[in-house]
Coordinates of C-alpha atoms in Angstrom, one line a residue:
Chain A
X1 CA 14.1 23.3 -4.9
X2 CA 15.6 24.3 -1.9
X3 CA 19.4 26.1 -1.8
X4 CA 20.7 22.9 0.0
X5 CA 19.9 20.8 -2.8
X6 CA 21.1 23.2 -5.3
X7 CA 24.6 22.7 -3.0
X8 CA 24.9 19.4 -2.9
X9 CA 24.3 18.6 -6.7
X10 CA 26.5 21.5 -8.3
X11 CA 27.7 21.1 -11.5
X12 CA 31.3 20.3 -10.0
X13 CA 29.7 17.5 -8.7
X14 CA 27.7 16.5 -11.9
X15 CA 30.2 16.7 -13.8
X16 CA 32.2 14.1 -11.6
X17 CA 29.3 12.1 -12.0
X18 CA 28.9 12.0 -15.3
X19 CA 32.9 11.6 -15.6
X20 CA 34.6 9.9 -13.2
X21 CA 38.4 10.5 -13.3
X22 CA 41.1 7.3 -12.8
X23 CA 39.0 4.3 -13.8
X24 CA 41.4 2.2 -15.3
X25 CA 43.7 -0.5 -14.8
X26 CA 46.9 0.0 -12.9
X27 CA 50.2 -2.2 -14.1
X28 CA 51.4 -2.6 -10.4
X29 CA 48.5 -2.9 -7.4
X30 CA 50.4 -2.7 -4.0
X31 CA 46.5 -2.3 -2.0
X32 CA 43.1 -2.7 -3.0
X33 CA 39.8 -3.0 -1.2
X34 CA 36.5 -2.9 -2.3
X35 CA 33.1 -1.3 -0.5
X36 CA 29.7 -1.9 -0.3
X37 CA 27.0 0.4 0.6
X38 CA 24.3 -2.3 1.6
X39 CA 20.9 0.0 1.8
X40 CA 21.5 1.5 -1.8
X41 CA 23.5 -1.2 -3.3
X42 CA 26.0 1.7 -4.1
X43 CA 29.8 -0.3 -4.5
X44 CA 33.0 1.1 -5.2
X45 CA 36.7 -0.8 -6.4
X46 CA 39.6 0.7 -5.0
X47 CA 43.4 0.2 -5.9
X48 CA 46.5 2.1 -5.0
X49 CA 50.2 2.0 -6.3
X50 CA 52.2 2.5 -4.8
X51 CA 56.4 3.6 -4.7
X52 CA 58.9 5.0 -2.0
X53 CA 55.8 5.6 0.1
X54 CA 54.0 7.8 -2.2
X55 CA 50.3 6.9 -4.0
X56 CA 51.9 7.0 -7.7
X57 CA 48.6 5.8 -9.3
X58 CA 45.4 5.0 -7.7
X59 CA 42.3 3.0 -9.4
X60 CA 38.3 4.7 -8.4
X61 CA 35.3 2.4 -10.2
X62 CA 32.3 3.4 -8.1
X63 CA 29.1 2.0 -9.5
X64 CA 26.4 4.2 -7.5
X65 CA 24.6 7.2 -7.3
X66 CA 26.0 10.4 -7.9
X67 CA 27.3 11.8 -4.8
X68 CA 29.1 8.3 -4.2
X69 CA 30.3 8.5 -7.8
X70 CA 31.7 12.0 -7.4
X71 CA 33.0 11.4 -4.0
X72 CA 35.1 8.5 -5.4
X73 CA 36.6 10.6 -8.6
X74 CA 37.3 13.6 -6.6
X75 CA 39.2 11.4 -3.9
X76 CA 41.2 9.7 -6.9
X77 CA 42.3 13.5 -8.3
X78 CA 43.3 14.5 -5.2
X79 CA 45.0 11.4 -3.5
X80 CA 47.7 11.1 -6.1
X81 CA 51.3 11.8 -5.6
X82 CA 50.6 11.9 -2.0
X83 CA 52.7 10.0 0.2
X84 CA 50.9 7.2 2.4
X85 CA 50.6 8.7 5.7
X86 CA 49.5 12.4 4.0
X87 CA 46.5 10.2 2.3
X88 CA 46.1 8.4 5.3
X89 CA 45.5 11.8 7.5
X90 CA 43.5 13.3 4.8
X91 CA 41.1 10.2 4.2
X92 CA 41.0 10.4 8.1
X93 CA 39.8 14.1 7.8
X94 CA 37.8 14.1 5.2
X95 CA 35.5 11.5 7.3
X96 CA 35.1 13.2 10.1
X97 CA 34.3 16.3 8.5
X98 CA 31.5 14.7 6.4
X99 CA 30.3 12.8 9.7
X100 CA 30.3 16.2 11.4
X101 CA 32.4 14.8 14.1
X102 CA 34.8 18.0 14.6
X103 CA 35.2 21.8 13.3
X104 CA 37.2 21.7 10.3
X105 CA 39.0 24.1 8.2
X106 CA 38.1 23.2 5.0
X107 CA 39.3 26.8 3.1
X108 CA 42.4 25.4 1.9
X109 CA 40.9 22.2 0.7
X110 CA 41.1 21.8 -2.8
X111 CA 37.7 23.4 -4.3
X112 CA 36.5 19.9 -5.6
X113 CA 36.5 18.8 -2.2
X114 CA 34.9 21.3 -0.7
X115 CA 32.2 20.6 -3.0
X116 CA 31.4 17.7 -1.4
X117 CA 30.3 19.7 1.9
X118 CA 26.7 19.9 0.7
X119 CA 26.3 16.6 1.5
X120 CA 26.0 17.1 5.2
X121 CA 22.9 18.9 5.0
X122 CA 21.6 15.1 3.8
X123 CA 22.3 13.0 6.9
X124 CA 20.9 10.0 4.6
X125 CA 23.6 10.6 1.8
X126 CA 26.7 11.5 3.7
X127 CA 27.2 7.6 4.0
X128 CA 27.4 7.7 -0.1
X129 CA 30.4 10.3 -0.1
X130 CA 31.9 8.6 2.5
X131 CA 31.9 5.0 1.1
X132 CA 35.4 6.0 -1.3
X133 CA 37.0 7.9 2.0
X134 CA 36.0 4.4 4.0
X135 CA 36.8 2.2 1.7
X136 CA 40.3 4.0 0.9
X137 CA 41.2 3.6 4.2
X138 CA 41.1 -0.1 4.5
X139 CA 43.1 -0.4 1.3
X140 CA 45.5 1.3 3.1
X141 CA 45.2 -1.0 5.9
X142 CA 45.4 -3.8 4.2
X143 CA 48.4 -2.6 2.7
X144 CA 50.3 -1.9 5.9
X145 CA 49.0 -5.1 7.4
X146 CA 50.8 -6.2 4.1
X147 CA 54.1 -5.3 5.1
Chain B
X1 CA -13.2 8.9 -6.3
X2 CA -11.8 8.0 -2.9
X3 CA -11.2 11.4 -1.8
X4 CA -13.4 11.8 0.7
X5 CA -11.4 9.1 2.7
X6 CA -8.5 11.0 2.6
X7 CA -9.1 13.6 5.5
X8 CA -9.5 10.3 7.8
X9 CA -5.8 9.7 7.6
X10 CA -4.2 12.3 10.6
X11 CA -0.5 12.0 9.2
X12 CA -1.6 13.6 5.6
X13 CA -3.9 15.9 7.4
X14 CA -1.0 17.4 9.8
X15 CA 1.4 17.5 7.0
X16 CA -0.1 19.2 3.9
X17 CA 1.9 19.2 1.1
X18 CA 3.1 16.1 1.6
X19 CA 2.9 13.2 -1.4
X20 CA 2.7 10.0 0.4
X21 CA 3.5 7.1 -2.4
X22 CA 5.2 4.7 -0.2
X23 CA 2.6 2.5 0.6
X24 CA 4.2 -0.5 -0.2
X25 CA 7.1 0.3 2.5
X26 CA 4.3 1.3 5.2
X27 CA 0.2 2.5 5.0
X28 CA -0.8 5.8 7.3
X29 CA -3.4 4.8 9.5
X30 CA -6.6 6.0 9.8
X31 CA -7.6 7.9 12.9
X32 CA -10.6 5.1 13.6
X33 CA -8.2 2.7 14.2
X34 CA -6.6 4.3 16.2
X35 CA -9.2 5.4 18.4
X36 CA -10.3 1.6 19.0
X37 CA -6.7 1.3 20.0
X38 CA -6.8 4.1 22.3
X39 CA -10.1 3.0 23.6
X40 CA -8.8 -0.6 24.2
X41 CA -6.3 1.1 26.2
X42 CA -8.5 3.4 28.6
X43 CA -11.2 1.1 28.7
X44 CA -10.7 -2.4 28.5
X45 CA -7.1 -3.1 29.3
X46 CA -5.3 -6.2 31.5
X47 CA -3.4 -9.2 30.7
X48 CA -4.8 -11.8 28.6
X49 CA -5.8 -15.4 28.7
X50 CA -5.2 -15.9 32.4
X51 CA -6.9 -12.9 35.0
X52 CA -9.7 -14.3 36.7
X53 CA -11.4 -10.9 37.0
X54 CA -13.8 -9.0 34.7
X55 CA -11.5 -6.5 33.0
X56 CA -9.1 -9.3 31.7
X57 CA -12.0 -11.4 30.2
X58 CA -13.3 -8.0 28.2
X59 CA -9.5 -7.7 27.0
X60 CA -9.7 -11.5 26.2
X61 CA -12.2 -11.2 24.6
X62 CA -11.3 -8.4 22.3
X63 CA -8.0 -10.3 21.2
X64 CA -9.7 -13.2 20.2
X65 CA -12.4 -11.0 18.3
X66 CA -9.6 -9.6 16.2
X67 CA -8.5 -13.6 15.5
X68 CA -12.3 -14.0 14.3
X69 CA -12.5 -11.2 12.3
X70 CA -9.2 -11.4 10.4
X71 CA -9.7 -15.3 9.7
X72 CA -13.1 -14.4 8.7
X73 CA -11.2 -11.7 6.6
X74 CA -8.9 -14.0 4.6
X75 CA -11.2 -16.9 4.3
X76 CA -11.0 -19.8 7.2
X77 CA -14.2 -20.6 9.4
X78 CA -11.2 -22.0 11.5
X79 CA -9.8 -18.7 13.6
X80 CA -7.1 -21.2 16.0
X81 CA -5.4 -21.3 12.6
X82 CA -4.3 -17.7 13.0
X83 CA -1.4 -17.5 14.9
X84 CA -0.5 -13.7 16.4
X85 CA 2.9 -12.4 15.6
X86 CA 5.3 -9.4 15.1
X87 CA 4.9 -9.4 11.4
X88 CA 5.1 -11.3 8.3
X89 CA 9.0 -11.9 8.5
X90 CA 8.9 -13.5 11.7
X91 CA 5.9 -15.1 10.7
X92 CA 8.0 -16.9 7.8
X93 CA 11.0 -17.3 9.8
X94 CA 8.3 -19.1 12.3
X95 CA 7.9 -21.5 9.6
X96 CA 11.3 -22.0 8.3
X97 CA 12.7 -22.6 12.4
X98 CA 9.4 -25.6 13.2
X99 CA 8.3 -27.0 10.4
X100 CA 10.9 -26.3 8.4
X101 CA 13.7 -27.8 10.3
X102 CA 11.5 -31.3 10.8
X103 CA 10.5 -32.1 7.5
X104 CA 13.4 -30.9 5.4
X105 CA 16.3 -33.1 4.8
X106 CA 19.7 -33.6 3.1
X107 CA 18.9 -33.4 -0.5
X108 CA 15.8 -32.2 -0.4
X109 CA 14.2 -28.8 -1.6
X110 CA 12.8 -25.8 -1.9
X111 CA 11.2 -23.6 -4.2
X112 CA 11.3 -20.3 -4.0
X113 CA 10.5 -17.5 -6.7
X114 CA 13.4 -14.2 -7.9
X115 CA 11.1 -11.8 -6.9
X116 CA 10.6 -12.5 -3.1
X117 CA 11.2 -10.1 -0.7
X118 CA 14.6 -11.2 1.4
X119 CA 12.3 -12.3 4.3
X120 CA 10.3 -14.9 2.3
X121 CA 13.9 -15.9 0.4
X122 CA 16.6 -15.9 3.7
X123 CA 14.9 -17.9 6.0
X124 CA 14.8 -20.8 2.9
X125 CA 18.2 -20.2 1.6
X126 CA 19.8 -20.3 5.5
X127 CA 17.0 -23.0 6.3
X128 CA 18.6 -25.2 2.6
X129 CA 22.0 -24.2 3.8
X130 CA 21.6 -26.0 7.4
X131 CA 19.9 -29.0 5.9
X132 CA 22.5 -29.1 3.1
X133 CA 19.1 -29.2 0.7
X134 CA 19.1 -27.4 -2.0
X135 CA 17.5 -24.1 -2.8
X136 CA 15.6 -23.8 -5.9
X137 CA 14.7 -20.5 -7.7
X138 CA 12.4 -20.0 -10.2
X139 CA 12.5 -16.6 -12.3
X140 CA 10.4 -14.4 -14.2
X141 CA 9.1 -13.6 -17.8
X142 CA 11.1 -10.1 -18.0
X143 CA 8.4 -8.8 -20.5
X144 CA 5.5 -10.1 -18.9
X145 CA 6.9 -9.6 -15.4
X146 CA 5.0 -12.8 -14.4
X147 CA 6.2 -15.9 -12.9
X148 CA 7.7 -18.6 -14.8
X149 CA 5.2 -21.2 -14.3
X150 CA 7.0 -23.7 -17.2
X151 CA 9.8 -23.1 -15.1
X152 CA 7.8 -23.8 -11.7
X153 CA 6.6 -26.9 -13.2
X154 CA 10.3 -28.5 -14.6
X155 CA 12.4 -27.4 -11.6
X156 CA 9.2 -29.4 -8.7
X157 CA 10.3 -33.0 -8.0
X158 CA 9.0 -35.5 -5.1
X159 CA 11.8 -34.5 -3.5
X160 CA 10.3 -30.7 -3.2
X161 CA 9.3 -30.0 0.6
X162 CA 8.4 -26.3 0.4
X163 CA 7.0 -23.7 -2.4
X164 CA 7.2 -20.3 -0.7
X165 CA 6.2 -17.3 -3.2
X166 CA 4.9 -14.1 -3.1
X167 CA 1.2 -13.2 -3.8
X168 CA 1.9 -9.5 -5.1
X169 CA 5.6 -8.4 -5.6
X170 CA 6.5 -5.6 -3.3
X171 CA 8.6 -4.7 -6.2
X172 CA 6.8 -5.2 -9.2
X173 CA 3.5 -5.5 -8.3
X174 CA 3.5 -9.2 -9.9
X175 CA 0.5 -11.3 -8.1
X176 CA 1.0 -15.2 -9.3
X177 CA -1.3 -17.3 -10.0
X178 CA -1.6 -18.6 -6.3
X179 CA -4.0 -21.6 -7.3
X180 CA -2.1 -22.7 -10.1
X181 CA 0.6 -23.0 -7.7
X182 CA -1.1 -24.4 -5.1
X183 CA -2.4 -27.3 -7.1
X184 CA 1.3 -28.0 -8.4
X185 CA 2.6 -28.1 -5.0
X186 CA 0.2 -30.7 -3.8
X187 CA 0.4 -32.9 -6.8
X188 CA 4.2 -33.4 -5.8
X189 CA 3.5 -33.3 -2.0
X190 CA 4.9 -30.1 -1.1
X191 CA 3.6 -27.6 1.1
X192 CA 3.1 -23.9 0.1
X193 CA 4.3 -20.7 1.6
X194 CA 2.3 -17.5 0.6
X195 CA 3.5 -13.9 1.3
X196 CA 0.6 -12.1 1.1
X197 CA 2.0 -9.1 2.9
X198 CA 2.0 -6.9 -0.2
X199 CA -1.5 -8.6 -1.6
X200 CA -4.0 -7.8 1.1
X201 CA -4.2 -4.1 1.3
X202 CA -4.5 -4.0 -2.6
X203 CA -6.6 -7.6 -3.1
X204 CA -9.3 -9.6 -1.9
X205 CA -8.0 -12.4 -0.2
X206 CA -10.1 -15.6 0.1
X207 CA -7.6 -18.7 1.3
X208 CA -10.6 -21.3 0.8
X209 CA -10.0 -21.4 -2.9
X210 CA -6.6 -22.4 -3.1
X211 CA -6.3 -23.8 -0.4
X212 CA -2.4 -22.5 1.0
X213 CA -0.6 -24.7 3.9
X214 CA 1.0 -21.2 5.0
X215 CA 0.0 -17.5 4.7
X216 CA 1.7 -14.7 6.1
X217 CA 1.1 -11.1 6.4
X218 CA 1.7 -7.7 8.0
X219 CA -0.9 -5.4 10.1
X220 CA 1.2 -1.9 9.4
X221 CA 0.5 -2.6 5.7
X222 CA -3.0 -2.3 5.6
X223 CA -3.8 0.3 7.8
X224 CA -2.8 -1.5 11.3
X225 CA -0.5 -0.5 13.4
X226 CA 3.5 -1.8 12.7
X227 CA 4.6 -4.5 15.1
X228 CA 2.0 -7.2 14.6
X229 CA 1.9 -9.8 12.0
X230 CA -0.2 -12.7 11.5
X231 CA 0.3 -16.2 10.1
X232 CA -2.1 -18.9 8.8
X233 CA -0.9 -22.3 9.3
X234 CA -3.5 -25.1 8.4
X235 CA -4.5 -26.8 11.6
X236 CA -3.0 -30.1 11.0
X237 CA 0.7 -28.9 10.7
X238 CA 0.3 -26.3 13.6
X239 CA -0.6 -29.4 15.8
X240 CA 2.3 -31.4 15.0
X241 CA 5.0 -28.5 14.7
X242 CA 7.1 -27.6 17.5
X243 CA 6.7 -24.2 19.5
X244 CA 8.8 -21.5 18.3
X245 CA 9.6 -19.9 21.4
X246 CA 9.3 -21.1 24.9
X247 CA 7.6 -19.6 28.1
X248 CA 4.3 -17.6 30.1
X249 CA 0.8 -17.9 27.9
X250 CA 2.1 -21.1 25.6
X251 CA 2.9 -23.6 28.5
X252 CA -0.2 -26.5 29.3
X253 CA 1.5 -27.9 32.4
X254 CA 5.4 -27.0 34.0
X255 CA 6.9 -29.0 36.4
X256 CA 10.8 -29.1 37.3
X257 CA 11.3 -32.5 35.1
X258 CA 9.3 -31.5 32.1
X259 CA 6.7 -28.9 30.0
X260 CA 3.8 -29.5 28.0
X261 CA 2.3 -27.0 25.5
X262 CA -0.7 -25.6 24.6
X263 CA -2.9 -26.3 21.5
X264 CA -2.2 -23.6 18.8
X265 CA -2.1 -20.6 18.2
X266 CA -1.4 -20.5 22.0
X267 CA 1.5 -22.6 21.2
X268 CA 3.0 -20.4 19.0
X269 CA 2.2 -17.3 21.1
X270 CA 4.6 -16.8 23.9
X271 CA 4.6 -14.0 26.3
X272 CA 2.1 -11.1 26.3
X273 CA 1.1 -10.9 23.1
X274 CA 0.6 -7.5 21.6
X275 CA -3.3 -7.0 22.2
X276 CA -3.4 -3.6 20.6
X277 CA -2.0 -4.3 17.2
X278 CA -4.6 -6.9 17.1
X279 CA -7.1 -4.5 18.1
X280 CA -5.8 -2.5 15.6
X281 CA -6.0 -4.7 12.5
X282 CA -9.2 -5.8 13.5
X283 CA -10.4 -1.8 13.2
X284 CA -8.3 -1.7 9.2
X285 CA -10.5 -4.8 8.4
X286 CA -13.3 -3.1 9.2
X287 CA -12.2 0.3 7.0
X288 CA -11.2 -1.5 4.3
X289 CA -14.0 -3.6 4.1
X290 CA -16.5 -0.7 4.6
X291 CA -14.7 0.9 1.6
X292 CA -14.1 -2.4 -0.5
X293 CA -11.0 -3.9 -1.8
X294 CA -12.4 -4.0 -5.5
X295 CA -12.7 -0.3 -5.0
X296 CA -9.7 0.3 -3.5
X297 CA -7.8 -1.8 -6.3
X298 CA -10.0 0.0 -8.6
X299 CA -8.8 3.6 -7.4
X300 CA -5.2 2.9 -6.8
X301 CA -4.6 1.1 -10.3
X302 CA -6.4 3.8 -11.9
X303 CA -3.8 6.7 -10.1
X304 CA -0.9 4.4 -11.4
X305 CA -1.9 3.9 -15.0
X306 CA -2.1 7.6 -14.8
X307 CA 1.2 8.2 -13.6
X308 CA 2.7 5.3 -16.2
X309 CA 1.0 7.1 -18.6
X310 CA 2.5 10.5 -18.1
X311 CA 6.1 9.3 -17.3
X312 CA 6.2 7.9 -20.5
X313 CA 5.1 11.1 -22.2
X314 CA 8.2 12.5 -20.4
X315 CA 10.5 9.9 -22.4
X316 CA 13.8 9.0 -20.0
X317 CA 12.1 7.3 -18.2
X318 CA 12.0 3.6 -18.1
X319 CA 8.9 2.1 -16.5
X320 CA 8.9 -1.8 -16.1
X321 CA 4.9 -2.9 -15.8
X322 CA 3.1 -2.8 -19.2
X323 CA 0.1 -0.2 -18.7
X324 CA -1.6 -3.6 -19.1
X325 CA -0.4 -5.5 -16.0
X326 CA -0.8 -3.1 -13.8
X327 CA -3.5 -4.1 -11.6
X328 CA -2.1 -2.2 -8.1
X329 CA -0.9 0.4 -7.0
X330 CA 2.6 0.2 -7.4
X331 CA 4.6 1.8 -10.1
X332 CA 8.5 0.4 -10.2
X333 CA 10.7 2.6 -12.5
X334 CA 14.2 4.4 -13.1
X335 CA 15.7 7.5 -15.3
X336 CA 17.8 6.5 -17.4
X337 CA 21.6 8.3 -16.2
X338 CA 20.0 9.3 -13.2
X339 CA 20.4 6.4 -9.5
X340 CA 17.3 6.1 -7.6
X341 CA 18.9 7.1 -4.7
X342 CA 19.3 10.6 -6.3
X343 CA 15.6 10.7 -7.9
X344 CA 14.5 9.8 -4.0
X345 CA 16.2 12.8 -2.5
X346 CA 15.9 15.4 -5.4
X347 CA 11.6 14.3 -4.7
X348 CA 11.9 13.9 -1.3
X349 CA 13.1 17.6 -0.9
X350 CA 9.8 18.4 -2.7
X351 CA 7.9 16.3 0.2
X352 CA 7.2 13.3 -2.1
X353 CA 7.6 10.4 -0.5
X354 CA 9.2 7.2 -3.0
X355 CA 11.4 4.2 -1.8
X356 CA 14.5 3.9 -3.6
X357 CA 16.8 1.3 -3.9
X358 CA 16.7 -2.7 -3.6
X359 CA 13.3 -2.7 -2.1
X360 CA 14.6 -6.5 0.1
X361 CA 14.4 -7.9 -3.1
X362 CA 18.0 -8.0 -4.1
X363 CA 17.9 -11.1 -6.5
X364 CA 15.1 -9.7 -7.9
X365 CA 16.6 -6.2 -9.0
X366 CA 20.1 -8.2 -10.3
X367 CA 17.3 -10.7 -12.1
X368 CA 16.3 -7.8 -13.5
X369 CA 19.8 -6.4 -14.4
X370 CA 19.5 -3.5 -12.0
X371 CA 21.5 -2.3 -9.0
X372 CA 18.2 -0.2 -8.0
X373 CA 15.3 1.0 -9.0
X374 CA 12.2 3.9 -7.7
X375 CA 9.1 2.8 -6.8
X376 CA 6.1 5.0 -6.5
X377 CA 3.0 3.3 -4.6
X378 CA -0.3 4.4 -4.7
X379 CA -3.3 3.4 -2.2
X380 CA -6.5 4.7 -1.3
X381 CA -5.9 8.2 -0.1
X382 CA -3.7 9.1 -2.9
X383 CA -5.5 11.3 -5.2
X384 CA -4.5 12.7 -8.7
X385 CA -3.0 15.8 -7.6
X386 CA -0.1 12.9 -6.2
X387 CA 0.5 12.0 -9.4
X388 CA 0.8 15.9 -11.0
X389 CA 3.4 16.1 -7.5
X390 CA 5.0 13.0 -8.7
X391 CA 5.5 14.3 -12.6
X392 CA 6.6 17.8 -11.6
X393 CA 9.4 16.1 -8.9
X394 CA 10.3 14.0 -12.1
X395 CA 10.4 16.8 -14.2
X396 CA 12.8 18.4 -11.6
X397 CA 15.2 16.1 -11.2
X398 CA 15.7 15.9 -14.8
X399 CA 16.4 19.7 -14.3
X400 CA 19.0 19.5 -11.6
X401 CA 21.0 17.0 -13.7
X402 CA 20.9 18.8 -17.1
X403 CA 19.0 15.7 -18.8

């Protein structure tokens, strides 16, 4: 097995797999959106709440492989507490650094994020990680469109 | 058994190492075929059909060779009932656009089966949706994996315009009883539809004994080049069906008020045709047939019961064809905690080549209460040594995920 694969499937990753963080159902949904990955059938359920401009809860069900799976449960640990604008900038960062658009600093990322940076040594599977990032994004859309 | 064909294939011979089992998706072509492309091209090459010089008439006459020998090839003394097209999907969508749209009606309907691929169940459901007909589907025995003919037989009325069904499931290697079907459908006046893109490169193909109204298939699946499709239409309804598209090489007679058409296939052939992907499958029938299908069916169902076989010695695994049904080469399965898409890429990085995913047949995988599965496909240059590549990348992936 080659050292790229080894990087993209590390046990960080795994384990997110295995045990994806903040499925559940949340008592107030202020956005939601849901994603489709059409070539792999990969589909992920997003909702935020919302209060004051801050993320106070957010919903991830991903039903997918494991790099989408993961990507979706590490998005939902880190995305909390932050307020709306911070998400929206990081979501918009995140992508571009998976899609390899721009040089980004990614040292003072949290470490579960930065495990996602294997990925982009798959150019097949860096539309998996991205679907949550994607999807989130529209929520938050959707949400501003809202008001 | 087949081994010796093996080095004919230039793709497996450039990349050792590599574990081609994605047949079903695409077949590497042998170098004979193309060299009677190449040839066609330095030797014989000018528009069809309408120079009045030497050259053109040698390159008419080698495109109408290939619609002799691949009519011969299914079964039909009758080679104007081959008409020449990209491949089998616009070959159905052919169908669904003439035919289709004259003879089917509000409240009628079509049949189609769960386990078509998306270009044999699309054009119906748009074609049902337009008509405001209604779109029919029958299902499968999920043991069995075979067609639900008791099911077939209650949902056919008079009101039943179309059949369409597969003749070997790209998915699950399923190959109806085509006959059985064929019968039904004309006993309640309804014309068939058979998509025997994933049954020719594996099965022997003779259209005289059940007797289909429509046939389709694709060249880059049996050795041909990709890009050139053929359909069989029985005589009578190409006559009367409208042309598909409109222009040079279909026309009889143009003038400013008004256009009349060809006889078929011309008809249904608008434009410069693509001579050498008819050159080209005319060379794969010739390969195949030099080799035979029964021993080609023979060697690649031999390679998959082996692989069943070991995957199930590997437990985890959960393989959907009983050892018993598989007559083909192609192996469907999943590991349990483990999505296709990650098998594909954990064997993929270990050069073994396996589709992953819906396969075009996404009512078939939710039939089958799936949101994807792997399929490994075997044909005639695959050897045993595949199938050790295939267990170890198995045995890997199982690795990388603690399982």
């Amino acid at each position: 097995m080659t050292t790229q694969l080894d990087n993209m499937y590390r046990d960080l990753i795994l384990d997110h797999y295995e045990h994806p963080r903040n499925c559940h159902e949340l008592s107030n949904v202020n956005s939601s959106e849901e994603g489709f990955n059409p070539l792999c059938g990969d589909h992920v359920d997003i909702n935020f709440e919302q209060k004051d401009g801050k993320i106070t809860d957010i919903s991830v069900c991903t039903k997918g492989c494991a790099i989408c799976t993961a990507s979706g449960s590490i998005m939902s640990d880190i995305l909390k507490g932050h307020s709306v604008e911070e998400t929206d900038r990081l979501v918009k960062e995140v992508k571009a650094y998976l899609k390899g658009e721009r040089d980004i600093e990614i040292s003072n990322w949290p470490p579960s994020l930065q495990a996602l940076s294997g990925v982009r040594k798959f150019p097949i599977r860096i539309k998996c990680a991205l679907l949550p990032w994607t999807t989130a994004e529209l929520a938050l859309q959707n949400q501003t469109k809202q008001k | 058994m087949l081994e010796r064909f093996r080095k004919d294939f230039p793709v497996l011979e450039n990349n050792p190492g590599l574990t081609y089992l994605d047949s079903a998706a695409s077949t590497q072509k042998p170098a004979v075929v193309l060299e009677k492309m190449d040839h066609f091209y330095r030797f014989d090459y000018a528009n069809i059909h309408r120079g009045l010089y030497n050259l053109s008439e040698r390159a008419t006459a080698s495109y109408e060779a290939a619609r002799t020998r691949i009519a011969e090839f299914i079964g039909t003394a009758v080679p104007e009932s081959l008409v020449f097209t990209r491949n089998a999907t616009e070959s159905l969508n052919l169908i669904a656009a003439t035919i289709g749209e004259q003879i089917v009606h509000k409240g009628d309907e079509i049949i189609v089966s769960v386990m078509e691929h998306h270009a044999n169940f699309v054009p119906w459901q748009q074609l049902a949706a337009r008509k405001d007909a209604k779109l029919k589907v029958v299902g499968i025995d999920r043991k069995t994996l075979e067609l639900d003919m008791a099911a077939l037989e209650s949902a056919i009325t008079g009101k039943t315009r179309f059949v369409c069904c597969t003749m070997a499931s790209n998915v699950l290697g399923t190959t109806p009883n085509v006959a059985k079907i064929s019968k039904l459908a004309k006993k309640h006046g309804a014309l068939t539809v058979f998509d025997a893109a994933q049954f020719v490169p594996h099965h022997k193909l003779d259209i005289s004994t059940f007797d289909p109204d429509f046939l389709v298939l694709s060249g880059h699946k049996m050795l041909a080049v990709d890009g050139f499709g053929v359909l069989y239409g029985k005589p009578e309804h190409l006559a009367a069906m409208p042309p598909y598209m409109t222009g040079g090489d279909m026309i009889e007679n143009v003038t400013i008020e008004k256009t009349t058409y060809s006889e078929p296939p011309q008809k249904f052939e608008a434009g410069t045709p693509f001579m050498g992907g008819a050159i080209s499958l005319h060379a794969a029938i010739d390969y195949l047939e030099n080799i035979g299908l029964d021993r080609i069916q023979e060697h690649e169902s031999a390679l998959a019961k082996l692989a069943d076989e070991k995957l199930r010695a590997i437990g985890k695994v959960k393989l959907y064809r009983k050892p018993e049904h598989i007559h083909n080469g192609i192996l469907p399965f999943n590991i349990e905690g483990i999505h296709p898409h990650d098998v594909a890429t954990i064997l993929g990085d270990m050069d073994i080549c396996v589709r992953a995913g819906h396969h075009c047949a996404q009512p078939l995988i939710h039939f089958m209460g799936e949101m994807a599965m792997v399929r490994a496909s075997f044909y005639l240059y695959n050897t045993e040594k595949d199938v050790d590549r295939l267990i170890a990348g198995i045995q890997k992936t199982l690795e990388v995920f603690h399982k």
